[in-house]
Structures are given as structure tokens and as C-alpha cells.
mmCIF file of C-alpha atoms in Angstrom:
data_model
loop_
_atom_site.group_PDB
_atom_site.id
_atom_site.type_symbol
_atom_site.label_atom_id
_atom_site.label_comp_id
_atom_site.label_asym_id
_atom_site.label_seq_id
_atom_site.Cartn_x
_atom_site.Cartn_y
_atom_site.Cartn_z
ATOM 1 C CA MET A 18 0.000 0.000 0.000
ATOM 2 C CA ILE A 19 1.861 3.025 -1.281
ATOM 3 C CA LEU A 20 0.064 5.625 0.852
ATOM 4 C CA SER A 21 0.323 3.771 4.147
ATOM 5 C CA GLY A 22 0.607 6.163 7.092
ATOM 6 C CA LYS A 23 -0.381 9.222 5.039
ATOM 7 C CA VAL A 24 -3.146 11.624 6.068
ATOM 8 C CA ALA A 25 -5.111 13.023 3.117
ATOM 9 C CA VAL A 26 -7.683 15.820 3.201
ATOM 10 C CA ILE A 27 -10.137 15.749 0.303
ATOM 11 C CA TYR A 28 -12.404 18.732 -0.270
ATOM 12 C CA GLY A 29 -15.517 17.966 -2.286
ATOM 13 C CA ALA A 30 -15.223 14.375 -1.055
ATOM 14 C CA ALA A 31 -18.909 13.604 -1.560
ATOM 15 C CA GLY A 32 -18.732 14.357 -5.284
ATOM 16 C CA SER A 33 -17.950 11.879 -8.045
ATOM 17 C CA VAL A 34 -14.238 12.635 -8.341
ATOM 18 C CA GLY A 35 -13.678 13.324 -4.655
ATOM 19 C CA SER A 36 -15.270 10.077 -3.518
ATOM 20 C CA ALA A 37 -13.399 8.040 -6.142
ATOM 21 C CA VAL A 38 -10.064 9.534 -5.108
ATOM 22 C CA ALA A 39 -10.862 9.149 -1.403
ATOM 23 C CA LYS A 40 -11.632 5.471 -1.914
ATOM 24 C CA ALA A 41 -8.425 4.938 -3.884
ATOM 25 C CA PHE A 42 -6.345 6.714 -1.236
ATOM 26 C CA ALA A 43 -7.924 4.662 1.555
ATOM 27 C CA THR A 44 -7.375 1.435 -0.373
ATOM 28 C CA GLU A 45 -3.690 2.333 -0.594
ATOM 29 C CA GLY A 46 -3.469 2.816 3.168
ATOM 30 C CA ALA A 47 -4.071 6.540 3.688
ATOM 31 C CA THR A 48 -6.327 7.966 6.376
ATOM 32 C CA VAL A 49 -8.760 10.083 4.402
ATOM 33 C CA VAL A 50 -10.471 13.117 5.901
ATOM 34 C CA LEU A 51 -13.642 13.722 3.915
ATOM 35 C CA ALA A 52 -14.374 17.433 3.715
ATOM 36 C CA GLY A 53 -17.398 19.183 2.264
ATOM 37 C CA ARG A 54 -20.391 21.239 3.300
ATOM 38 C CA THR A 55 -22.975 18.480 3.807
ATOM 39 C CA ARG A 56 -22.322 16.000 6.617
ATOM 40 C CA ALA A 57 -24.950 13.503 5.473
ATOM 41 C CA LYS A 58 -23.349 13.155 2.032
ATOM 42 C CA LEU A 59 -19.880 12.826 3.545
ATOM 43 C CA GLU A 60 -21.068 10.155 5.951
ATOM 44 C CA LYS A 61 -22.561 8.210 3.054
ATOM 45 C CA THR A 62 -19.191 8.389 1.295
ATOM 46 C CA ALA A 63 -17.390 7.254 4.449
ATOM 47 C CA VAL A 64 -19.697 4.226 4.727
ATOM 48 C CA ALA A 65 -19.025 3.340 1.087
ATOM 49 C CA ILE A 66 -15.283 3.504 1.663
ATOM 50 C CA GLY A 67 -15.655 1.415 4.767
ATOM 51 C CA HIS A 68 -12.243 1.962 6.312
ATOM 52 C CA ASN A 69 -9.653 4.659 6.985
ATOM 53 C CA ALA A 70 -12.259 7.383 6.438
ATOM 54 C CA GLU A 71 -13.473 10.125 8.744
ATOM 55 C CA VAL A 72 -15.894 12.983 8.195
ATOM 56 C CA ALA A 73 -14.998 16.649 8.806
ATOM 57 C CA PRO A 74 -17.458 19.126 7.241
ATOM 58 C CA VAL A 75 -16.189 22.542 6.150
ATOM 59 C CA ASP A 76 -17.054 25.289 3.687
ATOM 60 C CA ALA A 77 -14.015 25.387 1.391
ATOM 61 C CA LEU A 78 -14.911 28.951 0.372
ATOM 62 C CA ASP A 79 -14.583 30.282 3.927
ATOM 63 C CA ARG A 80 -10.920 30.991 4.628
ATOM 64 C CA ALA A 81 -11.205 31.174 8.419
ATOM 65 C CA ALA A 82 -13.149 27.912 8.459
ATOM 66 C CA VAL A 83 -10.592 26.214 6.188
ATOM 67 C CA ASP A 84 -7.689 27.342 8.394
ATOM 68 C CA ALA A 85 -9.409 26.114 11.564
ATOM 69 C CA HIS A 86 -10.331 22.857 9.826
ATOM 70 C CA ALA A 87 -6.713 22.197 8.798
ATOM 71 C CA ASP A 88 -5.488 23.083 12.283
ATOM 72 C CA ALA A 89 -7.904 20.574 13.801
ATOM 73 C CA ILE A 90 -6.819 17.797 11.432
ATOM 74 C CA ALA A 91 -3.145 18.477 12.116
ATOM 75 C CA ALA A 92 -3.771 18.534 15.859
ATOM 76 C CA LYS A 93 -5.566 15.181 15.708
ATOM 77 C CA HIS A 94 -3.206 13.354 13.353
ATOM 78 C CA ALA A 95 0.025 15.307 13.929
ATOM 79 C CA ARG A 96 0.371 15.826 10.166
ATOM 80 C CA ILE A 97 -1.258 16.553 6.824
ATOM 81 C CA ASP A 98 0.432 14.727 3.950
ATOM 82 C CA ILE A 99 -1.942 15.267 1.029
ATOM 83 C CA SER A 100 -4.420 18.008 0.181
ATOM 84 C CA PHE A 101 -6.762 17.568 -2.770
ATOM 85 C CA ASN A 102 -9.498 20.078 -3.592
ATOM 86 C CA CYS A 103 -12.065 19.098 -6.220
ATOM 87 C CA ILE A 104 -15.141 21.064 -5.158
ATOM 88 C CA ASP A 105 -17.693 22.042 -7.779
ATOM 89 C CA LEU A 106 -16.825 25.370 -9.439
ATOM 90 C CA GLY A 107 -20.378 26.328 -10.335
ATOM 91 C CA ASP A 108 -19.475 26.828 -13.985
ATOM 92 C CA ALA A 109 -22.160 27.540 -16.571
ATOM 93 C CA GLN A 110 -21.553 26.045 -19.998
ATOM 94 C CA GLY A 111 -23.392 26.165 -23.284
ATOM 95 C CA GLU A 112 -23.343 29.912 -24.028
ATOM 96 C CA PRO A 113 -20.797 31.924 -26.016
ATOM 97 C CA LEU A 114 -18.827 34.402 -23.907
ATOM 98 C CA SER A 115 -20.233 37.285 -25.968
ATOM 99 C CA ALA A 116 -23.734 36.408 -24.742
ATOM 100 C CA MET A 117 -22.886 35.304 -21.219
ATOM 101 C CA ASP A 118 -23.801 37.207 -18.095
ATOM 102 C CA GLU A 119 -20.668 38.459 -16.324
ATOM 103 C CA ALA A 120 -21.590 36.724 -13.075
ATOM 104 C CA LYS A 121 -21.792 33.357 -14.841
ATOM 105 C CA TYR A 122 -18.414 33.940 -16.460
ATOM 106 C CA ARG A 123 -16.744 34.999 -13.228
ATOM 107 C CA MET A 124 -18.207 32.287 -11.001
ATOM 108 C CA PRO A 125 -15.863 29.363 -11.822
ATOM 109 C CA VAL A 126 -12.798 31.599 -12.055
ATOM 110 C CA GLU A 127 -13.340 33.279 -8.720
ATOM 111 C CA THR A 128 -14.464 30.067 -7.018
ATOM 112 C CA ALA A 129 -11.434 28.143 -8.245
ATOM 113 C CA LEU A 130 -8.918 30.785 -7.250
ATOM 114 C CA ARG A 131 -10.434 31.370 -3.824
ATOM 115 C CA THR A 132 -10.907 27.786 -2.745
ATOM 116 C CA GLN A 133 -7.628 26.464 -4.134
ATOM 117 C CA PHE A 134 -5.705 29.322 -2.510
ATOM 118 C CA TYR A 135 -7.431 28.782 0.834
ATOM 119 C CA THR A 136 -7.007 25.010 1.030
ATOM 120 C CA ALA A 137 -3.522 24.828 -0.475
ATOM 121 C CA THR A 138 -2.041 27.479 1.790
ATOM 122 C CA ALA A 139 -3.776 26.071 4.879
ATOM 123 C CA ALA A 140 -2.241 22.667 4.197
ATOM 124 C CA ALA A 141 1.120 24.174 3.251
ATOM 125 C CA ARG A 142 1.540 25.839 6.640
ATOM 126 C CA HIS A 143 1.371 22.428 8.311
ATOM 127 C CA MET A 144 3.409 20.674 5.624
ATOM 128 C CA GLU A 145 6.181 23.231 6.084
ATOM 129 C CA ASN A 146 6.537 22.189 9.720
ATOM 130 C CA GLN A 147 6.876 18.509 8.828
ATOM 131 C CA GLY A 148 9.089 19.132 5.775
ATOM 132 C CA SER A 149 6.946 17.194 3.305
ATOM 133 C CA GLY A 150 3.566 17.055 1.621
ATOM 134 C CA VAL A 151 1.692 16.993 -1.666
ATOM 135 C CA ILE A 152 -0.899 19.496 -2.902
ATOM 136 C CA LEU A 153 -3.002 18.124 -5.739
ATOM 137 C CA MET A 154 -5.426 19.974 -7.994
ATOM 138 C CA LEU A 155 -7.713 18.779 -10.770
ATOM 139 C CA THR A 156 -8.216 20.599 -14.067
ATOM 140 C CA ALA A 157 -9.474 19.660 -17.514
ATOM 141 C CA ASN A 158 -8.089 19.810 -21.032
ATOM 142 C CA ALA A 159 -10.033 23.058 -21.401
ATOM 143 C CA ALA A 160 -7.063 24.719 -19.670
ATOM 144 C CA VAL A 161 -5.146 24.532 -22.943
ATOM 145 C CA LEU A 162 -7.736 23.322 -25.476
ATOM 146 C CA PRO A 163 -10.362 26.044 -25.939
ATOM 147 C CA GLY A 164 -13.782 25.141 -27.206
ATOM 148 C CA SER A 165 -17.102 26.837 -27.823
ATOM 149 C CA GLY A 166 -19.511 27.157 -24.942
ATOM 150 C CA GLN A 167 -17.041 26.529 -22.114
ATOM 151 C CA GLY A 168 -17.737 29.832 -20.402
ATOM 152 C CA GLY A 169 -15.211 30.584 -17.685
ATOM 153 C CA PHE A 170 -14.375 26.941 -17.004
ATOM 154 C CA GLY A 171 -11.252 26.686 -19.159
ATOM 155 C CA ILE A 172 -10.002 30.003 -17.811
ATOM 156 C CA ALA A 173 -10.466 28.722 -14.265
ATOM 157 C CA CYS A 174 -8.517 25.565 -15.121
ATOM 158 C CA ALA A 175 -5.642 27.565 -16.612
ATOM 159 C CA ALA A 176 -5.543 29.785 -13.537
ATOM 160 C CA MET A 177 -5.377 26.775 -11.200
ATOM 161 C CA GLU A 178 -2.447 25.371 -13.147
ATOM 162 C CA ALA A 179 -0.626 28.707 -12.841
ATOM 163 C CA LEU A 180 -1.336 28.817 -9.108
ATOM 164 C CA SER A 181 0.021 25.296 -8.668
ATOM 165 C CA ARG A 182 3.260 26.191 -10.456
ATOM 166 C CA GLN A 183 3.845 29.253 -8.304
ATOM 167 C CA LEU A 184 3.113 27.331 -5.120
ATOM 168 C CA ALA A 185 5.543 24.633 -6.248
ATOM 169 C CA CYS A 186 8.290 27.230 -6.700
ATOM 170 C CA GLU A 187 7.791 28.643 -3.224
ATOM 171 C CA LEU A 188 7.158 25.379 -1.387
ATOM 172 C CA GLY A 189 9.635 23.075 -3.116
ATOM 173 C CA PRO A 190 12.587 24.037 -0.880
ATOM 174 C CA LYS A 191 10.423 23.004 2.082
ATOM 175 C CA GLY A 192 9.831 19.520 0.706
ATOM 176 C CA ILE A 193 6.307 20.149 -0.598
ATOM 177 C CA ARG A 194 5.253 19.062 -4.076
ATOM 178 C CA CYS A 195 2.433 20.591 -6.156
ATOM 179 C CA VAL A 196 0.937 18.571 -9.001
ATOM 180 C CA VAL A 197 -2.105 19.066 -11.213
ATOM 181 C CA LEU A 198 -4.109 16.229 -12.710
ATOM 182 C CA ARG A 199 -5.469 17.355 -16.080
ATOM 183 C CA SER A 200 -8.318 15.143 -17.260
ATOM 184 C CA ALA A 201 -10.244 14.891 -20.505
ATOM 185 C CA GLY A 202 -13.387 14.418 -18.420
ATOM 186 C CA SER A 203 -14.805 11.198 -16.996
ATOM 187 C CA PRO A 204 -18.235 10.329 -18.434
ATOM 188 C CA ASP A 205 -19.066 8.438 -15.227
ATOM 189 C CA ALA A 206 -18.731 11.635 -13.166
ATOM 190 C CA VAL A 207 -22.058 13.359 -12.604
ATOM 191 C CA GLY A 208 -20.867 16.905 -13.335
ATOM 192 C CA VAL A 209 -18.904 15.875 -16.418
ATOM 193 C CA SER A 210 -21.861 13.904 -17.735
ATOM 194 C CA ALA A 211 -24.094 16.969 -17.397
ATOM 195 C CA ALA A 212 -21.546 19.105 -19.280
ATOM 196 C CA PHE A 213 -21.256 16.480 -22.014
ATOM 197 C CA ASP A 214 -25.051 16.539 -22.395
ATOM 198 C CA ILE A 215 -24.865 20.295 -23.011
ATOM 199 C CA HIS A 216 -22.068 20.042 -25.576
ATOM 200 C CA ALA A 217 -23.744 17.151 -27.390
ATOM 201 C CA GLY A 218 -26.786 19.402 -27.737
ATOM 202 C CA LEU A 219 -24.668 22.274 -29.053
ATOM 203 C CA GLN A 220 -23.261 19.964 -31.722
ATOM 204 C CA GLY A 221 -26.685 18.605 -32.596
ATOM 205 C CA ILE A 222 -25.740 14.991 -31.918
ATOM 206 C CA SER A 223 -26.843 12.354 -29.443
ATOM 207 C CA ARG A 224 -24.982 11.889 -26.195
ATOM 208 C CA ALA A 225 -23.880 8.423 -27.299
ATOM 209 C CA GLU A 226 -22.437 9.892 -30.503
ATOM 210 C CA PHE A 227 -20.710 12.636 -28.532
ATOM 211 C CA ASP A 228 -19.053 10.100 -26.228
ATOM 212 C CA ARG A 229 -18.028 7.943 -29.196
ATOM 213 C CA LYS A 230 -16.424 10.864 -31.023
ATOM 214 C CA ALA A 231 -14.672 12.106 -27.868
ATOM 215 C CA GLY A 232 -13.258 8.651 -27.191
ATOM 216 C CA GLU A 233 -12.075 8.217 -30.761
ATOM 217 C CA GLY A 234 -10.320 11.566 -30.466
ATOM 218 C CA THR A 235 -7.906 10.137 -27.880
ATOM 219 C CA MET A 236 -4.854 7.988 -28.560
ATOM 220 C CA LEU A 237 -6.182 5.274 -26.243
ATOM 221 C CA ARG A 238 -9.640 5.446 -27.846
ATOM 222 C CA HIS A 239 -11.485 6.107 -24.619
ATOM 223 C CA LEU A 240 -12.005 8.886 -22.105
ATOM 224 C CA PRO A 241 -10.534 8.507 -18.607
ATOM 225 C CA SER A 242 -12.808 6.820 -16.096
ATOM 226 C CA LEU A 243 -13.117 7.977 -12.505
ATOM 227 C CA ALA A 244 -11.082 4.951 -11.453
ATOM 228 C CA GLU A 245 -8.290 5.915 -13.852
ATOM 229 C CA VAL A 246 -8.201 9.500 -12.603
ATOM 230 C CA ALA A 247 -8.149 8.233 -9.021
ATOM 231 C CA GLY A 248 -5.310 5.862 -9.867
ATOM 232 C CA ALA A 249 -3.277 8.728 -11.270
ATOM 233 C CA ALA A 250 -3.980 10.735 -8.108
ATOM 234 C CA VAL A 251 -2.642 7.876 -5.984
ATOM 235 C CA ILE A 252 0.607 7.750 -7.943
ATOM 236 C CA MET A 253 1.109 11.528 -7.884
ATOM 237 C CA ALA A 254 0.435 11.642 -4.128
ATOM 238 C CA SER A 255 2.846 8.811 -3.395
ATOM 239 C CA ASP A 256 6.599 8.811 -2.893
ATOM 240 C CA HIS A 257 6.917 7.081 -6.269
ATOM 241 C CA ALA A 258 6.401 10.560 -7.767
ATOM 242 C CA ARG A 259 8.674 12.386 -5.321
ATOM 243 C CA ALA A 260 10.704 13.921 -8.169
ATOM 244 C CA MET A 261 7.601 15.497 -9.698
ATOM 245 C CA THR A 262 6.433 19.006 -8.885
ATOM 246 C CA ALA A 263 5.344 22.149 -10.754
ATOM 247 C CA THR A 264 3.895 19.814 -13.342
ATOM 248 C CA VAL A 265 0.652 18.699 -14.918
ATOM 249 C CA ALA A 266 -0.029 14.963 -15.073
ATOM 250 C CA ASN A 267 -1.709 14.279 -18.402
ATOM 251 C CA VAL A 268 -4.732 12.087 -17.660
ATOM 252 C CA THR A 269 -6.455 12.711 -21.000
ATOM 253 C CA CYS A 270 -5.914 9.232 -22.508
ATOM 254 C CA GLY A 271 -3.870 10.983 -25.191
ATOM 255 C CA GLN A 272 -6.456 13.559 -26.164
ATOM 256 C CA LEU A 273 -3.618 16.014 -25.554
ATOM 257 C CA ALA A 274 0.036 15.318 -26.385
ATOM 258 C CA ASP A 275 2.804 16.823 -24.261
#
């Protein structure tokens, strides 16, 4: 178990990606702290994981709450080894930017930059004391592959990648790594599936046809599943990737080539 003894905090842990990553971390031996706003949903996730999971609700858009939350976890476990924030960004897709309300455009950008800054820096302050740690973020290929109707989502993804690089520069000398997972989108994730429905409609094709075309557009001929994204997260969070920081792990099944 390559994460044995690690303590991982996962924000948005009740969502599709968060719960998949939490389960993968726990399977590999980590103690996972499931964070999110709704206790009932977190408790359901904890039951599904069945081991190494504990529930700690928090609003990841409230900086004081995030700081106190991280302090409490560090006090209980004497460390924080992994921080992964994959909360919903509230992005609106399907409209061209020229027709989009400013609030809709700004929502994912501002949400991403606030929450990632809050959670990453809260974890970093504890990781600095222990001389190690990994801060993970999740983006999508929209960070570098623009497309119609993405609204502010791709801009938010690009901003998160820039934030991760700067954090890596500042935190690297203190033994802390910062890595982004960039996905092509997992059709078995609820939020991704809803976005794919919108874009299939924009293209005037069925959802099945959209998924087929998207899969054929990758080198591996399929889009990454939640399990595959979670597997990549495990590797990036582990000591097997200890030479990797200030980087983006390409989890697009070859939809993008580095």
C-alpha cells in the first residue's frame, strides 16, 4: 500500500471525483479526511469507503473555516500529507462568452482561485513544519484546449495550473510538491456527464455519438474513467512521484500530447 501512514484531506469528497479519489487513497493505506459542506453526504461516502475514512465538514470557500479545519486535522493526526481540492466550481456552460452574463463567467474563475488558494495554503503551513507534503489539484483539457460554450471553465482551469506552479516554486525548498491532474473528463462523473449533455446538444448529436467521437479523439480510444483518474492521483500523491512538482499529469488518454 503506497500511501500507508499518510493523512489526506479531500475537499468535495462527496462528489464523483472526490469520492473516487478518497476510496483509492484509503485502499492504498491513507487515512482520508472527507471534507465538504454536507455532513450527510460525507457520511454516506465514508460508509461506502468502509475503512480509513473520517468525516470533517467545512465550507471550502470560507478561509477562516478552512484554516481552523486544517489546524484541527493536524492537531488530531500530527500531520497533513496530502491536500486535494475538487469542489464544484459552479461553472455555466453552453453559451458563447459574448452572450454570457458576467456573473456566470466569473463564477468558476473566482471560485477556483479562492478555494484552491485557501485550502492549499492552509495545508502548506502544516506541511512546512513537517518538511513534506503533496498538494493536488484537478483541471481539464479546457485549460489549454479552448472550445465553444465553455464559459469561464477553461479560464479557471488555466488559472489553477498557474497557481500550482507558483506554489511549487515557493514550497519546493520546504519539501512540498504541487501537481495538477489534467483530465479529458470522466463520463461516469455526474458533473462531467451533465456538461457532455450540453455540448452534445450544441453539436446537434446524441450523447452516445458525442461520447463515441470524444473517445475516438484520444490515442487510447477512450475517455478517462473515474477509477483511472483516481489511480493517477494515488501515484502523484505517493513517494513514487517524489521527483515530480510544478507539473501537470496528463490524464487525458492521449487527447492532448505533451
